[in-house]
Every structure is written in C-alpha cells, then in structure tokens.
Amino acid sequence: MTDVFVYGTLKTSFVNYNLYLKPAMDKHKATKRGDAVTVSPFPLVVGGDRCVPFLLDVPGEGEQIYGEVYTVDDACLQALDLLENVSTGYYKRVKIPVILNNETIASYVYIRSVEPNDPLLNLKKISCYTSEEAKEYKSRSEYPNLEILAYIYDIEIHRLPELEMDIHALLQQGHTFQKALITLLGEDK
C-alpha cells in the first residue's frame, strides 16, 4: 500500500475522483486517510488548453498546497500513473513531505517538471484547487479511460476492445457509461 497526495481533480467530489478514486475505494483498492497540506510551498496553477491543475516542480515557490492523502494498492497506483501520463513524462511521481493529522509523512504526489521559461510559471498561483477553478476543466475524452478502469475493476487488458464496443452499443441504447460498465461487468464488479 502506498500513500498518494492529491491536490486537483482527484480530490473528493471532483471529476477524476468520481471516475477513478471513488470506484477504487468501493473496490477496496484505495482508502482516504484525510486532508493534508504540503510541508513546503509549491506553485499550484490551473492552465493549458484543458484548464488542468498543475503542481509545478519548483519547491519553495508559491504556497503550501492543500489536498488529500489516499492509501492505494499497486493496481490503483498503476491506474493513477496512467491517468497522470507518468510514462510520457507529462507528470512525474515523487515523494514529498506532507502534514496529515498533525504528523509529517512522506507521500507520493504527481508533479510537473518545468523549464525556467515555461508559460505555466506565469499563471496565478493558488493554494487549493476549488470548484471555482474546476468549472473550466476539460477532460481528455468524453468517457472514462477503460485502460485505467481495467486496473481498478481487475479487467484483463485483452478484453478492453470488446468491452469498449459493448459499452458504445449500450450508450447508443441510452445507458450512462457507469450503468453500461456495471451491466457488462456484473453487479459484483
């Protein structure tokens, strides 16, 4: 089990929490430990063409960042790495000290590397991602990423193309994505 500090769309009630962390919690692959704050300041900005929250890898600049700590299993950690595009270098996963329940712990966080002239450095810095900033967020796709969900729901990767076709067929019949997924996986998934 691994601790992960989340500060943006993975926080409770935000879009990626509802799509990925909440189902992981329902499947006992993640547990919320509580609200936390970074020990050191970092720049947290919202930007890019999709209005994404970025924690920038410039420790000491900005403010202490407020978020939540989750303990996740290996499958959920792989799902989060995929969501955050760690393999492409979009984000990197590093350990930083955070304060949780008046105790300093080391927790992983997804952080964005930046060059000195990166335009993200010029954006307004915030200490907490809120529903106000989330209004402009745009997901990469219309539906949740099935490859990420495969880690959460223990779906074999070779089943994904067929599952995707079946989900689209149910969507055309008026099902929601979640209802289509549950229908296809069975109530016990």
PDB file of C-alpha atoms in Angstrom:
ATOM      1  CA  MET A   1       0.000   0.000   0.000  1.00  0.00           C
ATOM      2  CA  THR A   2       1.243   3.465  -0.974  1.00  0.00           C
ATOM      3  CA  ASP A   3       0.259   6.975   0.141  1.00  0.00           C
ATOM      4  CA  VAL A   4      -0.615   9.481  -2.592  1.00  0.00           C
ATOM      5  CA  PHE A   5      -1.289  13.190  -2.011  1.00  0.00           C
ATOM      6  CA  VAL A   6      -3.872  14.575  -4.457  1.00  0.00           C
ATOM      7  CA  TYR A   7      -4.496  18.288  -4.945  1.00  0.00           C
ATOM      8  CA  GLY A   8      -6.710  18.663  -8.042  1.00  0.00           C
ATOM      9  CA  THR A   9      -9.300  16.673  -9.984  1.00  0.00           C
ATOM     10  CA  LEU A  10      -8.666  13.549  -7.866  1.00  0.00           C
ATOM     11  CA  LYS A  11      -9.880  15.268  -4.667  1.00  0.00           C
ATOM     12  CA  THR A  12     -13.233  14.192  -3.216  1.00  0.00           C
ATOM     13  CA  SER A  13     -16.214  15.127  -5.413  1.00  0.00           C
ATOM     14  CA  PHE A  14     -14.115  16.326  -8.361  1.00  0.00           C
ATOM     15  CA  VAL A  15     -14.363  14.663 -11.772  1.00  0.00           C
ATOM     16  CA  ASN A  16     -11.445  12.229 -11.631  1.00  0.00           C
ATOM     17  CA  TYR A  17     -12.258  11.268  -8.049  1.00  0.00           C
ATOM     18  CA  ASN A  18     -15.738  10.245  -9.169  1.00  0.00           C
ATOM     19  CA  LEU A  19     -14.426   8.395 -12.237  1.00  0.00           C
ATOM     20  CA  TYR A  20     -11.424   6.628 -10.714  1.00  0.00           C
ATOM     21  CA  LEU A  21     -10.715   7.034  -6.979  1.00  0.00           C
ATOM     22  CA  LYS A  22     -14.279   6.505  -5.761  1.00  0.00           C
ATOM     23  CA  PRO A  23     -14.602   3.193  -7.661  1.00  0.00           C
ATOM     24  CA  ALA A  24     -11.145   2.235  -6.339  1.00  0.00           C
ATOM     25  CA  MET A  25     -12.400   2.925  -2.827  1.00  0.00           C
ATOM     26  CA  ASP A  26     -15.544   0.897  -3.496  1.00  0.00           C
ATOM     27  CA  LYS A  27     -13.295  -1.980  -4.662  1.00  0.00           C
ATOM     28  CA  HIS A  28     -11.071  -1.619  -1.537  1.00  0.00           C
ATOM     29  CA  LYS A  29      -8.093  -0.577  -3.664  1.00  0.00           C
ATOM     30  CA  ALA A  30      -7.921   2.891  -2.075  1.00  0.00           C
ATOM     31  CA  THR A  31      -8.670   4.416   1.315  1.00  0.00           C
ATOM     32  CA  LYS A  32      -8.861   8.091   2.163  1.00  0.00           C
ATOM     33  CA  ARG A  33      -6.534   8.899   5.074  1.00  0.00           C
ATOM     34  CA  GLY A  34      -7.584  12.532   5.356  1.00  0.00           C
ATOM     35  CA  ASP A  35      -6.942  16.144   4.433  1.00  0.00           C
ATOM     36  CA  ALA A  36      -3.320  17.216   4.257  1.00  0.00           C
ATOM     37  CA  VAL A  37      -1.057  20.112   3.351  1.00  0.00           C
ATOM     38  CA  THR A  38       2.436  20.154   1.863  1.00  0.00           C
ATOM     39  CA  VAL A  39       5.255  20.999   4.253  1.00  0.00           C
ATOM     40  CA  SER A  40       6.976  23.164   1.627  1.00  0.00           C
ATOM     41  CA  PRO A  41       5.388  25.702  -0.696  1.00  0.00           C
ATOM     42  CA  PHE A  42       4.923  24.778  -4.361  1.00  0.00           C
ATOM     43  CA  PRO A  43       3.330  26.649  -7.261  1.00  0.00           C
ATOM     44  CA  LEU A  44      -0.132  25.213  -7.980  1.00  0.00           C
ATOM     45  CA  VAL A  45      -1.601  26.700 -11.158  1.00  0.00           C
ATOM     46  CA  VAL A  46      -4.560  25.991 -13.416  1.00  0.00           C
ATOM     47  CA  GLY A  47      -3.907  26.259 -17.124  1.00  0.00           C
ATOM     48  CA  GLY A  48      -3.285  24.779 -20.505  1.00  0.00           C
ATOM     49  CA  ASP A  49      -5.949  24.225 -23.131  1.00  0.00           C
ATOM     50  CA  ARG A  50      -7.920  21.978 -20.742  1.00  0.00           C
ATOM     51  CA  CYS A  51      -7.582  24.123 -17.579  1.00  0.00           C
ATOM     52  CA  VAL A  52      -5.693  21.396 -15.722  1.00  0.00           C
ATOM     53  CA  PRO A  53      -4.374  21.883 -12.184  1.00  0.00           C
ATOM     54  CA  PHE A  54      -0.579  21.584 -12.249  1.00  0.00           C
ATOM     55  CA  LEU A  55       1.661  21.264  -9.217  1.00  0.00           C
ATOM     56  CA  LEU A  56       4.952  22.586 -10.545  1.00  0.00           C
ATOM     57  CA  ASP A  57       8.285  21.127  -9.505  1.00  0.00           C
ATOM     58  CA  VAL A  58       9.614  24.356  -8.030  1.00  0.00           C
ATOM     59  CA  PRO A  59       9.756  23.662  -4.276  1.00  0.00           C
ATOM     60  CA  GLY A  60       9.915  26.781  -2.126  1.00  0.00           C
ATOM     61  CA  GLU A  61       7.896  28.945  -4.548  1.00  0.00           C
ATOM     62  CA  GLY A  62       4.175  29.571  -4.200  1.00  0.00           C
ATOM     63  CA  GLU A  63       2.282  28.446  -1.109  1.00  0.00           C
ATOM     64  CA  GLN A  64       1.689  25.322   0.928  1.00  0.00           C
ATOM     65  CA  ILE A  65      -0.795  23.205  -1.037  1.00  0.00           C
ATOM     66  CA  TYR A  66      -3.970  21.742   0.463  1.00  0.00           C
ATOM     67  CA  GLY A  67      -5.168  18.345  -0.667  1.00  0.00           C
ATOM     68  CA  GLU A  68      -5.978  14.819   0.471  1.00  0.00           C
ATOM     69  CA  VAL A  69      -3.964  11.675   1.132  1.00  0.00           C
ATOM     70  CA  TYR A  70      -5.134   8.270  -0.084  1.00  0.00           C
ATOM     71  CA  THR A  71      -3.544   4.917   0.584  1.00  0.00           C
ATOM     72  CA  VAL A  72      -3.728   2.895  -2.639  1.00  0.00           C
ATOM     73  CA  ASP A  73      -2.789  -0.634  -3.673  1.00  0.00           C
ATOM     74  CA  ASP A  74      -0.409  -1.407  -6.547  1.00  0.00           C
ATOM     75  CA  ALA A  75      -3.202  -1.702  -9.141  1.00  0.00           C
ATOM     76  CA  CYS A  76      -4.667   1.670  -8.166  1.00  0.00           C
ATOM     77  CA  LEU A  77      -1.189   3.244  -8.234  1.00  0.00           C
ATOM     78  CA  GLN A  78      -0.702   1.909 -11.777  1.00  0.00           C
ATOM     79  CA  ALA A  79      -4.100   3.365 -12.716  1.00  0.00           C
ATOM     80  CA  LEU A  80      -3.123   6.769 -11.303  1.00  0.00           C
ATOM     81  CA  ASP A  81       0.241   6.651 -13.094  1.00  0.00           C
ATOM     82  CA  LEU A  82      -1.651   6.005 -16.332  1.00  0.00           C
ATOM     83  CA  LEU A  83      -4.134   8.810 -15.632  1.00  0.00           C
ATOM     84  CA  GLU A  84      -1.288  11.237 -14.951  1.00  0.00           C
ATOM     85  CA  ASN A  85       0.726  10.104 -18.012  1.00  0.00           C
ATOM     86  CA  VAL A  86       3.831   9.299 -15.972  1.00  0.00           C
ATOM     87  CA  SER A  87       5.258   7.079 -18.734  1.00  0.00           C
ATOM     88  CA  THR A  88       5.238  10.015 -21.188  1.00  0.00           C
ATOM     89  CA  GLY A  89       6.753  12.456 -18.697  1.00  0.00           C
ATOM     90  CA  TYR A  90       3.638  14.654 -18.536  1.00  0.00           C
ATOM     91  CA  TYR A  91       3.838  14.286 -14.743  1.00  0.00           C
ATOM     92  CA  LYS A  92       6.321  12.515 -12.557  1.00  0.00           C
ATOM     93  CA  ARG A  93       5.505  10.760  -9.296  1.00  0.00           C
ATOM     94  CA  VAL A  94       7.785  11.835  -6.439  1.00  0.00           C
ATOM     95  CA  LYS A  95       7.711  11.658  -2.645  1.00  0.00           C
ATOM     96  CA  ILE A  96       7.328  14.865  -0.689  1.00  0.00           C
ATOM     97  CA  PRO A  97       6.617  15.583   2.980  1.00  0.00           C
ATOM     98  CA  VAL A  98       3.006  16.429   3.804  1.00  0.00           C
ATOM     99  CA  ILE A  99       1.258  17.106   7.104  1.00  0.00           C
ATOM    100  CA  LEU A 100      -1.582  14.661   7.779  1.00  0.00           C
ATOM    101  CA  ASN A 101      -3.374  14.657  11.148  1.00  0.00           C
ATOM    102  CA  ASN A 102      -0.614  16.809  12.719  1.00  0.00           C
ATOM    103  CA  GLU A 103       2.046  14.314  11.614  1.00  0.00           C
ATOM    104  CA  THR A 104       4.585  14.733   8.811  1.00  0.00           C
ATOM    105  CA  ILE A 105       4.612  11.780   6.426  1.00  0.00           C
ATOM    106  CA  ALA A 106       6.271  11.085   3.073  1.00  0.00           C
ATOM    107  CA  SER A 107       3.669  10.765   0.337  1.00  0.00           C
ATOM    108  CA  TYR A 108       3.804  10.425  -3.413  1.00  0.00           C
ATOM    109  CA  VAL A 109       2.480  13.325  -5.467  1.00  0.00           C
ATOM    110  CA  TYR A 110       2.118  13.888  -9.206  1.00  0.00           C
ATOM    111  CA  ILE A 111       4.177  16.924 -10.149  1.00  0.00           C
ATOM    112  CA  ARG A 112       5.013  18.669 -13.412  1.00  0.00           C
ATOM    113  CA  SER A 113       8.603  19.441 -14.395  1.00  0.00           C
ATOM    114  CA  VAL A 114       9.089  22.901 -15.879  1.00  0.00           C
ATOM    115  CA  GLU A 115      11.852  24.784 -17.623  1.00  0.00           C
ATOM    116  CA  PRO A 116      12.692  28.334 -16.456  1.00  0.00           C
ATOM    117  CA  ASN A 117      10.725  29.909 -19.346  1.00  0.00           C
ATOM    118  CA  ASP A 118       7.650  27.623 -19.081  1.00  0.00           C
ATOM    119  CA  PRO A 119       4.429  29.678 -19.520  1.00  0.00           C
ATOM    120  CA  LEU A 120       2.854  27.755 -16.614  1.00  0.00           C
ATOM    121  CA  LEU A 121       5.174  29.681 -14.275  1.00  0.00           C
ATOM    122  CA  ASN A 122       3.389  32.930 -15.231  1.00  0.00           C
ATOM    123  CA  LEU A 123      -0.065  31.731 -14.174  1.00  0.00           C
ATOM    124  CA  LYS A 124      -1.799  32.729 -10.954  1.00  0.00           C
ATOM    125  CA  LYS A 125      -0.634  30.552  -8.063  1.00  0.00           C
ATOM    126  CA  ILE A 126      -3.257  29.092  -5.724  1.00  0.00           C
ATOM    127  CA  SER A 127      -3.019  27.070  -2.518  1.00  0.00           C
ATOM    128  CA  CYS A 128      -6.151  24.980  -3.001  1.00  0.00           C
ATOM    129  CA  TYR A 129      -7.955  23.704  -6.122  1.00  0.00           C
ATOM    130  CA  THR A 130     -11.644  24.515  -5.647  1.00  0.00           C
ATOM    131  CA  SER A 131     -14.913  24.091  -7.507  1.00  0.00           C
ATOM    132  CA  GLU A 132     -14.408  27.583  -8.945  1.00  0.00           C
ATOM    133  CA  GLU A 133     -11.234  26.523 -10.796  1.00  0.00           C
ATOM    134  CA  ALA A 134     -12.802  23.173 -11.715  1.00  0.00           C
ATOM    135  CA  LYS A 135     -15.590  24.851 -13.727  1.00  0.00           C
ATOM    136  CA  GLU A 136     -13.241  25.295 -16.695  1.00  0.00           C
ATOM    137  CA  TYR A 137     -11.618  21.822 -16.557  1.00  0.00           C
ATOM    138  CA  LYS A 138     -11.962  19.756 -19.731  1.00  0.00           C
ATOM    139  CA  SER A 139     -11.384  16.006 -19.729  1.00  0.00           C
ATOM    140  CA  ARG A 140      -9.204  14.388 -22.407  1.00  0.00           C
ATOM    141  CA  SER A 141     -12.142  12.304 -23.616  1.00  0.00           C
ATOM    142  CA  GLU A 142     -15.901  12.084 -23.346  1.00  0.00           C
ATOM    143  CA  TYR A 143     -15.779   8.825 -21.375  1.00  0.00           C
ATOM    144  CA  PRO A 144     -13.511   7.427 -18.663  1.00  0.00           C
ATOM    145  CA  ASN A 145     -10.340   5.722 -19.831  1.00  0.00           C
ATOM    146  CA  LEU A 146     -11.020   1.972 -19.934  1.00  0.00           C
ATOM    147  CA  GLU A 147      -7.354   1.111 -19.523  1.00  0.00           C
ATOM    148  CA  ILE A 148      -7.321   2.996 -16.212  1.00  0.00           C
ATOM    149  CA  LEU A 149     -10.576   1.323 -15.150  1.00  0.00           C
ATOM    150  CA  ALA A 150      -9.088  -2.081 -16.019  1.00  0.00           C
ATOM    151  CA  TYR A 151      -6.680  -1.709 -13.087  1.00  0.00           C
ATOM    152  CA  ILE A 152      -9.499  -0.723 -10.754  1.00  0.00           C
ATOM    153  CA  TYR A 153     -12.017  -3.368 -11.852  1.00  0.00           C
ATOM    154  CA  ASP A 154      -9.478  -6.161 -12.479  1.00  0.00           C
ATOM    155  CA  ILE A 155     -10.335  -6.363 -16.188  1.00  0.00           C
ATOM    156  CA  GLU A 156      -7.883  -8.233 -18.371  1.00  0.00           C
ATOM    157  CA  ILE A 157      -6.344  -5.827 -20.884  1.00  0.00           C
ATOM    158  CA  HIS A 158      -7.095  -8.105 -23.866  1.00  0.00           C
ATOM    159  CA  ARG A 159     -10.827  -7.697 -23.075  1.00  0.00           C
ATOM    160  CA  LEU A 160     -10.793  -3.910 -23.497  1.00  0.00           C
ATOM    161  CA  PRO A 161     -11.519  -3.634 -27.258  1.00  0.00           C
ATOM    162  CA  GLU A 162     -14.578  -5.893 -26.981  1.00  0.00           C
ATOM    163  CA  LEU A 163     -15.693  -4.163 -23.775  1.00  0.00           C
ATOM    164  CA  GLU A 164     -15.382  -0.762 -25.441  1.00  0.00           C
ATOM    165  CA  MET A 165     -17.564  -1.865 -28.373  1.00  0.00           C
ATOM    166  CA  ASP A 166     -20.174  -3.301 -25.984  1.00  0.00           C
ATOM    167  CA  ILE A 167     -20.188  -0.098 -23.909  1.00  0.00           C
ATOM    168  CA  HIS A 168     -20.709   2.036 -27.018  1.00  0.00           C
ATOM    169  CA  ALA A 169     -23.626  -0.197 -28.051  1.00  0.00           C
ATOM    170  CA  LEU A 170     -25.257   0.292 -24.640  1.00  0.00           C
ATOM    171  CA  LEU A 171     -24.579   4.041 -24.746  1.00  0.00           C
ATOM    172  CA  GLN A 172     -26.451   4.203 -28.046  1.00  0.00           C
ATOM    173  CA  GLN A 173     -29.366   2.494 -26.275  1.00  0.00           C
ATOM    174  CA  GLY A 174     -29.426   5.315 -23.713  1.00  0.00           C
ATOM    175  CA  HIS A 175     -27.383   3.825 -20.859  1.00  0.00           C
ATOM    176  CA  THR A 176     -24.982   6.017 -18.902  1.00  0.00           C
ATOM    177  CA  PHE A 177     -21.342   4.995 -19.048  1.00  0.00           C
ATOM    178  CA  GLN A 178     -21.416   3.771 -15.434  1.00  0.00           C
ATOM    179  CA  LYS A 179     -24.615   1.738 -15.962  1.00  0.00           C
ATOM    180  CA  ALA A 180     -23.186   0.211 -19.153  1.00  0.00           C
ATOM    181  CA  LEU A 181     -19.961  -0.737 -17.366  1.00  0.00           C
ATOM    182  CA  ILE A 182     -21.810  -2.300 -14.412  1.00  0.00           C
ATOM    183  CA  THR A 183     -24.159  -4.152 -16.791  1.00  0.00           C
ATOM    184  CA  LEU A 184     -21.246  -5.621 -18.705  1.00  0.00           C
ATOM    185  CA  LEU A 185     -19.087  -6.440 -15.683  1.00  0.00           C
ATOM    186  CA  GLY A 186     -21.893  -7.682 -13.471  1.00  0.00           C
ATOM    187  CA  GLU A 187     -23.089  -6.219 -10.183  1.00  0.00           C
ATOM    188  CA  ASP A 188     -20.246  -7.836  -8.230  1.00  0.00           C
ATOM    189  CA  LYS A 189     -17.563  -5.831 -10.101  1.00  0.00           C
TER     190      LYS A 189
END
